[in-house]
Structure formats: structure tokens, C-alpha cells
DNA sequence: GCCGGACCATGACAAATGTCACTGGCCTAG
DNA sequence: CTAGGCCAGTGACATTTGTCATGGTCCGGC
């Protein structure tokens, strides 16, 4: 009947996914109609079942929560709530840009989650106030495009040499970008700078 | 009555803890009698309630799962199951050394968890076969004590200088240990080496 | 037009990091 | 006892990394 909220749950950790299904199925007005362990099958299931609300973990293999959210919202008339362990300000920004309706950290009390889902199903939005506050106080990214490029690669590759090759630049240039980024982010090594930029959700 | 298993749950993420409580309370023969969000209160609760089984997350603030397990087992006649996200071989070894009865990753299917708890409550042991296999095939730590010392600090401090001061050694010596560790672990920077050692549970 | 500012790009230099060859102490096997 | 292996510890050397000064290009404002 019309009062029952049809829910999709996606989380790559089987134990947590199962526990969430159990928790939310206890609510009389919520019915879990699909679950997935990665972004790609989440999209498929969403298209197949057309749930009222999709609860997506941000950290998932193949396609992360944001990508899955974008694809689902483009294909199906539904609403999306993102759940995440590390709430990075920049990610919230991007999530809102792709019309996500809810954003909660995994530190949320379990009892509150059902409230959030009901709110979102009713067409309202819910953003965790803590994350919203940090996202608003956090100044915008001070890094230039090329600095971001260099930092991105610097997370995966070992040497400046390799980064330079990928970007088709001289080694000195790359070092320069990284150095500049380090100054702006007040870091003392490029790994630290990359880490900080990642925590802010800038890369 | 005698068939009901009294359970303690400790996990620092509120959402997951709540969901696990809901999931396991659904089992007719399991009763969750305590829950905690860090290692220290887990120990306190265990002493206060004397549960049959304690389900401890490995990654927790204040005292991690292993430390909490050791303290609980020293104080109360109970059994411990460790749950973890990253199953590192060395950690399993240490867990077994401190008489833990169960060890499961968070990728375990939710339905299996109740089985594990029943097994452990009945005095049996349960080790995730996947982790057990890697722990057995993984060769023993090839690093020397001082190399491990250096690597430990290298995770938190930035410069060799600082590590040298903490260990009361010359910079060259520290570099040497790190270099040696890097060779043994086939890493190309000390951060990578520290990371690998950590993943193996050696530090 | 042309000036100032922001970004891209480079090479030279200094400081750090990683490699190597070496010494000395301790233990064990022969 | 002593030769050889293993580990702690060190300094010299080459490579990598981070900093700096500089030049070029594109843009918006005066």
C-alpha cells in the first residue's frame, strides 16, 4: 500500500549490508526491495526495481556512490541518500551538485537513519549538520588545475619521473606544482599534501 | 533460560553497531546485553554484564580490539570474536596468541555471523578460512627489531632526523635500517615499506 | 593599447633520502 | 678457540626531492 517505502541498499561489506537490511526491515513502513555490493549492480537493481529511496555507501568498488547516484538519478525517478565513513567536504559539494537528497556519516545513530529515509521519501532533504558546517567553513580549493593533476597521480605513483611522463611535463615542472601545492596546504611532503587534498575531497 | 546467548557488541561506528544489534537480536537464541563504542567502555561493560560472547571490532579508539580482548579475557570468563575490515595476517596471529575464539572479516555474509557466535558460545573456534590461508602462506616477518622500530616511527613522523632522535641513533643508521627494510619488502620508499609492513600486521 | 595578475612551464641549486662498503660485538658450530 | 654468520651502528657517495628565480602566455580592466 501507499505508506510503505521501497528501499535499495548498496554497501560493499556484506556484514554491514546485511545488518542494515535487518535494521531497516524492522521499521513497519520500510521495505527493502533490493541490495547490491557494488556501484554497477546498484544501478542495475535500481533500474529493475525502481525503489522510492536508494541508500548508497560512498566507498564501493567498480563505481563509487557518487557515480552510481548520478547514473541512477539519470535513469530512474527516485531519491538517493549517501552514507559514508569519511565525510569529506568536497564530496558533499559534488553529491549535492548531482541532486542527491541525503548525506549522512556512518557515525549517525542507527535510530536516526529511518527518520532520514522517511524525510527523503517525503521529498525533503537531509544533510548531516556536522558535515554541512565543515563544508561551509572550509574555504574553497586554493589549488590550480595542474596542481590537482599532479597531486592526483602522486597518490598512486612513486616517483616524480612517472608523474611527469603521464602529464607530458618536465620533472622540474611537476616538482614545482607539487611544491606549490605543499605550500598552500601547509604540508611537508607531497604525500602529505595529497593526503590533505584527498581528505578535503578535492581530488 | 539456558539456550539464550548473552552478547556484547563493540564497534565505534554508531550506525553499524546499531545495525548489528538489530540483526543479531532477530535471532531467537541470541540476546544483546551490552554495546560500546570504544575499547575501554567495552572492557567495563564486559566486567559489568559478564556476557557469554563479546563481538569486538578491531579498529576502535582508545583501545583497539586486541587490547580490549586481552583485558576482557583476563578479567571475565567469556569468549571473544574479533571482527575486522582489513584482515592482516599478523593481527590474526596476535589475536590467537591472546586466546581469541573467533576471527571474521566484515565481508562475511551477515547470515553466517550468528552461526559463528553459536559455535563460539558452544566452546568451538571459528577462523575465517580466507584469512587463515593467507596467514599460513605468508612467510614470517623478515625484518629485524630495529628495522621494525624505524618503520613504526616512519608512519607518523616526517623526517629521518626525527626518527633518529626518538631512537637515539645517527641519521645514517636509521636510513640504513629503512633502506634494508625497503629491500626486504620490495618497496621503493620508506612510506611504501611502512605501509606494506602494516598491511602484514608486523607493526 | 598596455598593464597587472594568474597560471603554466623550466632549469639551477640546496637539502633530504636511499645505497653502499665497512667496523665491531655477540652467538653458535665445528 | 676460532671462523663465520647475523645484527647494530656509522660515514661517504649518488640520486631524488623540494625551493627559488625566472620567462612566457592568456586574460580583464584602465
GROMACS .gro file of C-alpha atoms (C1' of nucleotides) in nm:
model
  466
    1UNK     CA    1   0.000   0.000   0.000
    2UNK     CA    2   0.100   0.362  -0.036
    3UNK     CA    3   0.257   0.401   0.310
    4UNK     CA    4   0.540   0.154   0.251
    5UNK     CA    5   0.874   0.297   0.139
    6UNK     CA    6   1.055   0.074  -0.111
    7UNK     CA    7   1.429   0.085  -0.039
    8UNK     CA    8   1.750  -0.016  -0.218
    9UNK     CA    9   2.067  -0.071  -0.014
   10UNK     CA   10   2.419  -0.078  -0.157
   11UNK     CA   11   2.730  -0.141   0.053
   12UNK     CA   12   3.032  -0.348  -0.036
   13UNK     CA   13   3.073  -0.504   0.307
   14UNK     CA   14   2.842  -0.798   0.325
   15UNK     CA   15   2.812  -0.794   0.702
   16UNK     CA   16   2.712  -0.430   0.719
   17UNK     CA   17   2.477  -0.455   0.426
   18UNK     CA   18   2.301  -0.748   0.587
   19UNK     CA   19   2.282  -0.570   0.919
   20UNK     CA   20   2.135  -0.258   0.760
   21UNK     CA   21   1.876  -0.466   0.578
   22UNK     CA   22   1.779  -0.625   0.908
   23UNK     CA   23   1.768  -0.294   1.089
   24UNK     CA   24   1.555  -0.115   0.833
   25UNK     CA   25   1.321  -0.406   0.765
   26UNK     CA   26   1.225  -0.379   1.131
   27UNK     CA   27   1.055  -0.049   1.051
   28UNK     CA   28   0.691  -0.118   0.966
   29UNK     CA   29   0.676   0.141   0.688
   30UNK     CA   30   1.003   0.045   0.513
   31UNK     CA   31   1.055  -0.246   0.279
   32UNK     CA   32   1.399  -0.337   0.142
   33UNK     CA   33   1.342  -0.443  -0.218
   34UNK     CA   34   1.700  -0.471  -0.345
   35UNK     CA   35   2.059  -0.483  -0.228
   36UNK     CA   36   2.392  -0.465  -0.408
   37UNK     CA   37   2.760  -0.491  -0.320
   38UNK     CA   38   2.896  -0.251  -0.581
   39UNK     CA   39   2.801   0.057  -0.780
   40UNK     CA   40   2.734  -0.116  -1.108
   41UNK     CA   41   2.485  -0.372  -0.982
   42UNK     CA   42   2.328  -0.100  -0.768
   43UNK     CA   43   2.243   0.087  -1.087
   44UNK     CA   44   2.106  -0.228  -1.250
   45UNK     CA   45   1.892  -0.310  -0.949
   46UNK     CA   46   1.763   0.046  -0.926
   47UNK     CA   47   1.651   0.030  -1.288
   48UNK     CA   48   1.493  -0.310  -1.237
   49UNK     CA   49   1.304  -0.236  -0.916
   50UNK     CA   50   1.251   0.144  -0.923
   51UNK     CA   51   1.271   0.195  -0.544
   52UNK     CA   52   1.148   0.505  -0.365
   53UNK     CA   53   1.484   0.562  -0.197
   54UNK     CA   54   1.839   0.435  -0.263
   55UNK     CA   55   2.082   0.412   0.028
   56UNK     CA   56   2.433   0.412  -0.122
   57UNK     CA   57   2.766   0.368   0.050
   58UNK     CA   58   3.021   0.614  -0.083
   59UNK     CA   59   3.316   0.375  -0.084
   60UNK     CA   60   3.238   0.093  -0.327
   61UNK     CA   61   3.430  -0.093  -0.595
   62UNK     CA   62   3.368  -0.050  -0.971
   63UNK     CA   63   3.161   0.266  -0.933
   64UNK     CA   64   3.161   0.469  -0.615
   65UNK     CA   65   2.848   0.607  -0.453
   66UNK     CA   66   2.860   0.939  -0.636
   67UNK     CA   67   2.891   0.783  -0.977
   68UNK     CA   68   2.619   0.529  -0.903
   69UNK     CA   69   2.396   0.809  -0.773
   70UNK     CA   70   2.440   1.013  -1.088
   71UNK     CA   71   2.361   0.719  -1.314
   72UNK     CA   72   2.061   0.611  -1.109
   73UNK     CA   73   1.911   0.958  -1.096
   74UNK     CA   74   1.956   0.996  -1.469
   75UNK     CA   75   1.767   0.674  -1.536
   76UNK     CA   76   1.503   0.635  -1.266
   77UNK     CA   77   1.266   0.869  -1.078
   78UNK     CA   78   1.393   0.804  -0.724
   79UNK     CA   79   1.587   0.971  -0.444
   80UNK     CA   80   1.936   0.897  -0.316
   81UNK     CA   81   2.092   0.901   0.030
   82UNK     CA   82   2.470   0.872   0.053
   83UNK     CA   83   2.628   0.706   0.356
   84UNK     CA   84   2.997   0.745   0.421
   85UNK     CA   85   3.271   0.667   0.668
   86UNK     CA   86   3.494   0.967   0.599
   87UNK     CA   87   3.279   1.271   0.535
   88UNK     CA   88   3.490   1.491   0.310
   89UNK     CA   89   3.355   1.844   0.247
   90UNK     CA   90   3.430   1.845  -0.126
   91UNK     CA   91   3.246   1.519  -0.173
   92UNK     CA   92   2.935   1.666  -0.012
   93UNK     CA   93   2.957   1.952  -0.258
   94UNK     CA   94   2.975   1.715  -0.553
   95UNK     CA   95   2.698   1.498  -0.411
   96UNK     CA   96   2.464   1.794  -0.387
   97UNK     CA   97   2.558   1.901  -0.737
   98UNK     CA   98   2.431   1.566  -0.865
   99UNK     CA   99   2.096   1.610  -0.690
  100UNK     CA  100   2.150   1.371  -0.403
  101UNK     CA  101   1.880   1.417  -0.137
  102UNK     CA  102   2.055   1.293   0.175
  103UNK     CA  103   2.409   1.274   0.313
  104UNK     CA  104   2.492   1.102   0.643
  105UNK     CA  105   2.810   0.968   0.804
  106UNK     CA  106   2.832   0.618   0.945
  107UNK     CA  107   2.864   0.771   1.290
  108UNK     CA  108   2.495   0.860   1.274
  109UNK     CA  109   2.291   0.692   1.548
  110UNK     CA  110   2.117   0.393   1.397
  111UNK     CA  111   1.776   0.509   1.515
  112UNK     CA  112   1.806   0.829   1.313
  113UNK     CA  113   1.857   0.655   0.981
  114UNK     CA  114   1.493   0.558   0.943
  115UNK     CA  115   1.390   0.919   1.009
  116UNK     CA  116   1.624   1.036   0.735
  117UNK     CA  117   1.485   0.784   0.490
  118UNK     CA  118   1.129   0.890   0.566
  119UNK     CA  119   1.219   1.256   0.525
  120UNK     CA  120   1.384   1.191   0.192
  121UNK     CA  121   1.098   0.971   0.072
  122UNK     CA  122   0.863   1.259   0.153
  123UNK     CA  123   1.062   1.483  -0.078
  124UNK     CA  124   1.264   1.665   0.186
  125UNK     CA  125   1.639   1.672   0.212
  126UNK     CA  126   1.866   1.575   0.498
  127UNK     CA  127   2.229   1.678   0.531
  128UNK     CA  128   2.422   1.584   0.841
  129UNK     CA  129   2.467   1.917   1.024
  130UNK     CA  130   2.823   1.840   1.126
  131UNK     CA  131   2.938   1.779   0.770
  132UNK     CA  132   2.740   2.073   0.639
  133UNK     CA  133   2.914   2.302   0.888
  134UNK     CA  134   3.265   2.190   0.793
  135UNK     CA  135   3.178   2.209   0.425
  136UNK     CA  136   3.064   2.567   0.467
  137UNK     CA  137   3.352   2.684   0.683
  138UNK     CA  138   3.610   2.502   0.469
  139UNK     CA  139   3.735   2.752   0.217
  140UNK     CA  140   3.718   2.666  -0.147
  141UNK     CA  141   4.004   2.470  -0.301
  142UNK     CA  142   4.307   2.700  -0.345
  143UNK     CA  143   4.481   2.469  -0.589
  144UNK     CA  144   4.518   2.520  -0.960
  145UNK     CA  145   4.416   2.258  -1.219
  146UNK     CA  146   4.767   2.138  -1.288
  147UNK     CA  147   4.846   2.118  -0.919
  148UNK     CA  148   4.543   1.895  -0.876
  149UNK     CA  149   4.657   1.679  -1.169
  150UNK     CA  150   4.997   1.633  -1.016
  151UNK     CA  151   4.853   1.554  -0.673
  152UNK     CA  152   4.615   1.300  -0.817
  153UNK     CA  153   4.895   1.100  -0.975
  154UNK     CA  154   5.114   1.150  -0.673
  155UNK     CA  155   4.877   0.931  -0.471
  156UNK     CA  156   4.931   0.629  -0.693
  157UNK     CA  157   5.278   0.660  -0.845
  158UNK     CA  158   5.605   0.655  -0.660
  159UNK     CA  159   5.840   0.889  -0.842
  160UNK     CA  160   5.817   1.236  -0.985
  161UNK     CA  161   5.960   1.090  -1.304
  162UNK     CA  162   5.648   0.883  -1.364
  163UNK     CA  163   5.410   1.166  -1.286
  164UNK     CA  164   5.600   1.385  -1.531
  165UNK     CA  165   5.567   1.122  -1.804
  166UNK     CA  166   5.192   1.085  -1.755
  167UNK     CA  167   5.137   1.458  -1.769
  168UNK     CA  168   5.388   1.509  -2.052
  169UNK     CA  169   5.585   1.759  -1.848
  170UNK     CA  170   5.942   1.809  -1.736
  171UNK     CA  171   6.032   1.674  -1.393
  172UNK     CA  172   6.111   2.022  -1.269
  173UNK     CA  173   5.765   2.141  -1.361
  174UNK     CA  174   5.595   1.866  -1.171
  175UNK     CA  175   5.813   1.928  -0.871
  176UNK     CA  176   5.711   2.289  -0.895
  177UNK     CA  177   5.340   2.215  -0.888
  178UNK     CA  178   5.380   1.976  -0.602
  179UNK     CA  179   5.591   2.223  -0.412
  180UNK     CA  180   5.334   2.493  -0.465
  181UNK     CA  181   5.054   2.265  -0.352
  182UNK     CA  182   5.257   2.171  -0.045
  183UNK     CA  183   5.295   2.536   0.048
  184UNK     CA  184   4.927   2.608   0.002
  185UNK     CA  185   4.824   2.306   0.204
  186UNK     CA  186   5.094   2.353   0.466
  187UNK     CA  187   5.233   2.004   0.407
  188UNK     CA  188   5.595   1.894   0.426
  189UNK     CA  189   5.591   1.620   0.166
  190UNK     CA  190   5.393   1.557  -0.144
  191UNK     CA  191   5.232   1.253   0.010
  192UNK     CA  192   5.108   1.461   0.298
  193UNK     CA  193   4.978   1.723   0.057
  194UNK     CA  194   4.798   1.459  -0.149
  195UNK     CA  195   4.652   1.316   0.169
  196UNK     CA  196   4.520   1.654   0.281
  197UNK     CA  197   4.374   1.732  -0.059
  198UNK     CA  198   4.203   1.394  -0.056
  199UNK     CA  199   4.060   1.448   0.290
  200UNK     CA  200   3.907   1.769   0.169
  201UNK     CA  201   3.756   1.586  -0.125
  202UNK     CA  202   3.945   1.794  -0.379
  203UNK     CA  203   4.090   1.500  -0.564
  204UNK     CA  204   1.665  -1.975   3.006
  205UNK     CA  205   1.979  -2.170   2.929
  206UNK     CA  206   1.951  -2.158   2.547
  207UNK     CA  207   1.993  -1.782   2.518
  208UNK     CA  208   2.340  -1.649   2.433
  209UNK     CA  209   2.421  -1.322   2.611
  210UNK     CA  210   2.620  -1.100   2.369
  211UNK     CA  211   2.829  -0.782   2.395
  212UNK     CA  212   2.886  -0.573   2.081
  213UNK     CA  213   3.161  -0.312   2.042
  214UNK     CA  214   3.206  -0.102   1.728
  215UNK     CA  215   3.293   0.264   1.702
  216UNK     CA  216   3.055   0.340   1.418
  217UNK     CA  217   2.717   0.403   1.566
  218UNK     CA  218   2.524   0.308   1.254
  219UNK     CA  219   2.697  -0.025   1.216
  220UNK     CA  220   2.677  -0.105   1.584
  221UNK     CA  221   2.304  -0.034   1.583
  222UNK     CA  222   2.252  -0.241   1.272
  223UNK     CA  223   2.442  -0.536   1.417
  224UNK     CA  224   2.238  -0.516   1.735
  225UNK     CA  225   1.920  -0.525   1.529
  226UNK     CA  226   2.044  -0.811   1.313
  227UNK     CA  227   2.154  -1.032   1.599
  228UNK     CA  228   1.857  -0.957   1.824
  229UNK     CA  229   1.644  -1.107   1.549
  230UNK     CA  230   1.796  -1.445   1.631
  231UNK     CA  231   1.574  -1.616   1.887
  232UNK     CA  232   1.863  -1.764   2.082
  233UNK     CA  233   2.080  -1.451   2.099
  234UNK     CA  234   2.030  -1.158   2.335
  235UNK     CA  235   2.242  -0.843   2.310
  236UNK     CA  236   2.309  -0.735   2.667
  237UNK     CA  237   2.565  -0.457   2.615
  238UNK     CA  238   2.716  -0.236   2.349
  239UNK     CA  239   3.011   0.002   2.346
  240UNK     CA  240   3.174   0.243   2.102
  241UNK     CA  241   3.534   0.205   2.218
  242UNK     CA  242   3.769  -0.046   2.374
  243UNK     CA  243   3.771   0.098   2.724
  244UNK     CA  244   3.396   0.100   2.780
  245UNK     CA  245   3.380  -0.242   2.615
  246UNK     CA  246   3.600  -0.375   2.895
  247UNK     CA  247   3.390  -0.203   3.160
  248UNK     CA  248   3.067  -0.338   3.015
  249UNK     CA  249   3.210  -0.687   2.987
  250UNK     CA  250   3.303  -0.682   3.354
  251UNK     CA  251   2.963  -0.545   3.450
  252UNK     CA  252   2.748  -0.783   3.247
  253UNK     CA  253   2.966  -1.094   3.203
  254UNK     CA  254   2.833  -1.189   2.859
  255UNK     CA  255   2.875  -1.531   2.700
  256UNK     CA  256   3.035  -1.385   2.388
  257UNK     CA  257   3.196  -1.049   2.305
  258UNK     CA  258   3.191  -0.927   1.945
  259UNK     CA  259   3.471  -0.670   1.911
  260UNK     CA  260   3.560  -0.453   1.616
  261UNK     CA  261   3.936  -0.443   1.565
  262UNK     CA  262   3.955  -0.074   1.475
  263UNK     CA  263   3.840   0.125   1.774
  264UNK     CA  264   3.960   0.439   1.953
  265UNK     CA  265   4.128   0.437   2.298
  266UNK     CA  266   4.192   0.062   2.299
  267UNK     CA  267   4.175  -0.147   1.985
  268UNK     CA  268   4.001  -0.482   1.963
  269UNK     CA  269   4.308  -0.685   2.053
  270UNK     CA  270   4.386  -0.486   2.364
  271UNK     CA  271   4.024  -0.491   2.476
  272UNK     CA  272   4.011  -0.866   2.413
  273UNK     CA  273   4.320  -0.928   2.624
  274UNK     CA  274   4.186  -0.723   2.914
  275UNK     CA  275   3.840  -0.876   2.896
  276UNK     CA  276   3.969  -1.232   2.886
  277UNK     CA  277   4.195  -1.160   3.182
  278UNK     CA  278   3.904  -1.036   3.390
  279UNK     CA  279   3.595  -1.229   3.287
  280UNK     CA  280   3.517  -1.590   3.188
  281UNK     CA  281   3.386  -1.525   2.838
  282UNK     CA  282   3.478  -1.573   2.475
  283UNK     CA  283   3.579  -1.316   2.216
  284UNK     CA  284   3.512  -1.282   1.844
  285UNK     CA  285   3.710  -1.018   1.654
  286UNK     CA  286   3.554  -0.850   1.351
  287UNK     CA  287   3.770  -0.651   1.116
  288UNK     CA  288   3.766  -0.461   0.790
  289UNK     CA  289   4.127  -0.523   0.687
  290UNK     CA  290   4.227  -0.874   0.781
  291UNK     CA  291   4.601  -0.856   0.834
  292UNK     CA  292   4.780  -1.190   0.882
  293UNK     CA  293   4.999  -1.073   1.170
  294UNK     CA  294   4.699  -0.947   1.360
  295UNK     CA  295   4.533  -1.286   1.338
  296UNK     CA  296   4.848  -1.437   1.483
  297UNK     CA  297   4.844  -1.197   1.777
  298UNK     CA  298   4.471  -1.244   1.826
  299UNK     CA  299   4.510  -1.618   1.855
  300UNK     CA  300   4.801  -1.570   2.092
  301UNK     CA  301   4.568  -1.384   2.328
  302UNK     CA  302   4.315  -1.666   2.325
  303UNK     CA  303   4.056  -1.510   2.099
  304UNK     CA  304   3.799  -1.769   1.985
  305UNK     CA  305   3.676  -1.620   1.659
  306UNK     CA  306   3.811  -1.401   1.379
  307UNK     CA  307   3.594  -1.284   1.091
  308UNK     CA  308   3.622  -1.008   0.829
  309UNK     CA  309   3.341  -0.763   0.764
  310UNK     CA  310   3.297  -0.919   0.422
  311UNK     CA  311   3.142  -1.221   0.591
  312UNK     CA  312   2.782  -1.284   0.483
  313UNK     CA  313   2.554  -1.148   0.753
  314UNK     CA  314   2.370  -1.479   0.787
  315UNK     CA  315   2.692  -1.654   0.886
  316UNK     CA  316   2.766  -1.432   1.180
  317UNK     CA  317   2.501  -1.588   1.402
  318UNK     CA  318   2.643  -1.933   1.324
  319UNK     CA  319   2.988  -1.817   1.427
  320UNK     CA  320   2.857  -1.676   1.752
  321UNK     CA  321   2.677  -2.000   1.831
  322UNK     CA  322   2.987  -2.202   1.753
  323UNK     CA  323   3.200  -1.986   1.977
  324UNK     CA  324   2.941  -1.988   2.256
  325UNK     CA  325   2.949  -2.366   2.240
  326UNK     CA  326   3.324  -2.360   2.304
  327UNK     CA  327   3.437  -2.413   1.946
  328UNK     CA  328   3.656  -2.178   1.747
  329UNK     CA  329   3.595  -2.012   1.416
  330UNK     CA  330   3.864  -1.858   1.197
  331UNK     CA  331   3.774  -1.719   0.859
  332UNK     CA  332   3.929  -1.968   0.616
  333UNK     CA  333   4.042  -1.699   0.375
  334UNK     CA  334   4.241  -1.514   0.641
  335UNK     CA  335   4.375  -1.835   0.787
  336UNK     CA  336   4.509  -1.935   0.446
  337UNK     CA  337   4.690  -1.606   0.386
  338UNK     CA  338   4.826  -1.609   0.740
  339UNK     CA  339   4.969  -1.955   0.685
  340UNK     CA  340   5.115  -1.893   0.343
  341UNK     CA  341   5.251  -1.551   0.441
  342UNK     CA  342   5.607  -1.606   0.547
  343UNK     CA  343   5.717  -1.488   0.885
  344UNK     CA  344   5.835  -1.131   0.924
  345UNK     CA  345   6.185  -1.099   0.771
  346UNK     CA  346   6.258  -0.771   0.949
  347UNK     CA  347   6.488  -0.718   1.242
  348UNK     CA  348   6.379  -0.546   1.564
  349UNK     CA  349   6.546  -0.217   1.488
  350UNK     CA  350   6.407  -0.215   1.136
  351UNK     CA  351   6.060  -0.255   1.283
  352UNK     CA  352   6.128   0.028   1.527
  353UNK     CA  353   6.231   0.258   1.247
  354UNK     CA  354   5.932   0.162   1.035
  355UNK     CA  355   5.693   0.220   1.321
  356UNK     CA  356   5.808   0.579   1.366
  357UNK     CA  357   5.828   0.630   0.995
  358UNK     CA  358   5.450   0.602   0.975
  359UNK     CA  359   5.393   0.900   1.200
  360UNK     CA  360   5.693   1.130   1.164
  361UNK     CA  361   5.801   1.312   0.854
  362UNK     CA  362   6.180   1.324   0.855
  363UNK     CA  363   6.458   1.078   0.921
  364UNK     CA  364   6.602   1.334   1.160
  365UNK     CA  365   6.308   1.299   1.397
  366UNK     CA  366   6.310   0.919   1.385
  367UNK     CA  367   6.681   0.923   1.465
  368UNK     CA  368   6.621   1.146   1.768
  369UNK     CA  369   6.347   0.923   1.906
  370UNK     CA  370   6.560   0.612   1.869
  371UNK     CA  371   6.879   0.788   1.989
  372UNK     CA  372   7.062   0.694   1.672
  373UNK     CA  373   7.259   0.866   1.399
  374UNK     CA  374   7.062   0.962   1.089
  375UNK     CA  375   7.272   0.735   0.873
  376UNK     CA  376   7.185   0.437   1.089
  377UNK     CA  377   6.817   0.499   1.060
  378UNK     CA  378   6.845   0.542   0.687
  379UNK     CA  379   7.025   0.213   0.676
  380UNK     CA  380   6.752   0.026   0.861
  381UNK     CA  381   6.487   0.179   0.644
  382UNK     CA  382   6.683   0.100   0.330
  383UNK     CA  383   6.726  -0.257   0.441
  384UNK     CA  384   6.357  -0.290   0.520
  385UNK     CA  385   6.273  -0.143   0.181
  386UNK     CA  386   6.486  -0.403   0.008
  387UNK     CA  387   6.332  -0.688   0.204
  388UNK     CA  388   5.980  -0.568   0.138
  389UNK     CA  389   6.048  -0.473  -0.223
  390UNK     CA  390   5.935  -0.115  -0.166
  391UNK     CA  391   6.073   0.197  -0.327
  392UNK     CA  392   6.018   0.443  -0.047
  393UNK     CA  393   6.006   0.415   0.327
  394UNK     CA  394   5.639   0.509   0.328
  395UNK     CA  395   5.562   0.221   0.095
  396UNK     CA  396   5.765  -0.012   0.313
  397UNK     CA  397   5.585   0.104   0.626
  398UNK     CA  398   5.255   0.057   0.451
  399UNK     CA  399   5.340  -0.299   0.346
  400UNK     CA  400   5.464  -0.390   0.691
  401UNK     CA  401   5.144  -0.252   0.838
  402UNK     CA  402   4.929  -0.448   0.596
  403UNK     CA  403   5.103  -0.764   0.708
  404UNK     CA  404   5.031  -0.673   1.068
  405UNK     CA  405   5.401  -0.659   1.155
  406UNK     CA  406   5.388  -0.315   1.306
  407DG     C1'  407   4.690   4.965  -2.643
  408DC     C1'  408   4.921   4.801  -2.246
  409DC     C1'  409   4.944   4.687  -1.762
  410DG     C1'  410   4.895   4.377  -1.380
  411DG     C1'  411   4.776   3.945  -1.227
  412DA     C1'  412   4.710   3.447  -1.259
  413DC     C1'  413   4.861   3.032  -1.438
  414DC     C1'  414   5.185   2.725  -1.696
  415DA     C1'  415   5.643   2.583  -1.755
  416DT     C1'  416   6.153   2.539  -1.694
  417DG     C1'  417   6.629   2.480  -1.504
  418DA     C1'  418   6.966   2.571  -1.127
  419DC     C1'  419   7.055   2.498  -0.659
  420DA     C1'  420   7.028   2.305  -0.179
  421DA     C1'  421   6.863   1.965   0.129
  422DA     C1'  422   6.673   1.526   0.201
  423DT     C1'  423   6.679   1.048   0.109
  424DG     C1'  424   6.845   0.589  -0.031
  425DT     C1'  425   7.271   0.290  -0.136
  426DC     C1'  426   7.699   0.105  -0.032
  427DA     C1'  427   8.116  -0.061   0.193
  428DC     C1'  428   8.276  -0.105   0.627
  429DT     C1'  429   8.363  -0.191   1.163
  430DG     C1'  430   8.272  -0.419   1.589
  431DG     C1'  431   8.001  -0.717   1.917
  432DC     C1'  432   7.767  -1.142   2.005
  433DC     C1'  433   7.649  -1.604   1.937
  434DT     C1'  434   7.696  -2.076   1.754
  435DA     C1'  435   7.901  -2.475   1.510
  436DG     C1'  436   8.287  -2.713   1.414
  437DC     C1'  437   8.929  -2.130   2.031
  438DT     C1'  438   8.808  -1.951   1.626
  439DA     C1'  439   8.563  -1.887   1.188
  440DG     C1'  440   8.166  -1.748   1.012
  441DG     C1'  441   7.702  -1.559   1.034
  442DC     C1'  442   7.392  -1.212   1.197
  443DC     C1'  443   7.273  -0.779   1.371
  444DA     C1'  444   7.371  -0.291   1.540
  445DG     C1'  445   7.582   0.106   1.403
  446DT     C1'  446   7.846   0.455   1.109
  447DG     C1'  447   8.007   0.778   0.735
  448DA     C1'  448   8.082   0.868   0.227
  449DC     C1'  449   7.852   0.894  -0.201
  450DA     C1'  450   7.482   0.935  -0.571
  451DT     C1'  451   7.011   1.012  -0.652
  452DT     C1'  452   6.585   1.211  -0.560
  453DT     C1'  453   6.312   1.577  -0.379
  454DG     C1'  454   6.175   2.045  -0.259
  455DT     C1'  455   6.278   2.564  -0.323
  456DC     C1'  456   6.369   2.953  -0.578
  457DA     C1'  457   6.420   3.291  -0.951
  458DT     C1'  458   6.279   3.345  -1.398
  459DG     C1'  459   6.028   3.375  -1.854
  460DG     C1'  460   5.614   3.302  -2.147
  461DT     C1'  461   5.112   3.322  -2.236
  462DC     C1'  462   4.650   3.450  -2.169
  463DC     C1'  463   4.305   3.742  -1.976
  464DG     C1'  464   4.024   4.154  -1.785
  465DG     C1'  465   4.043   4.644  -1.655
  466DC     C1'  466   4.207   5.116  -1.719
   0.00000   0.00000   0.00000
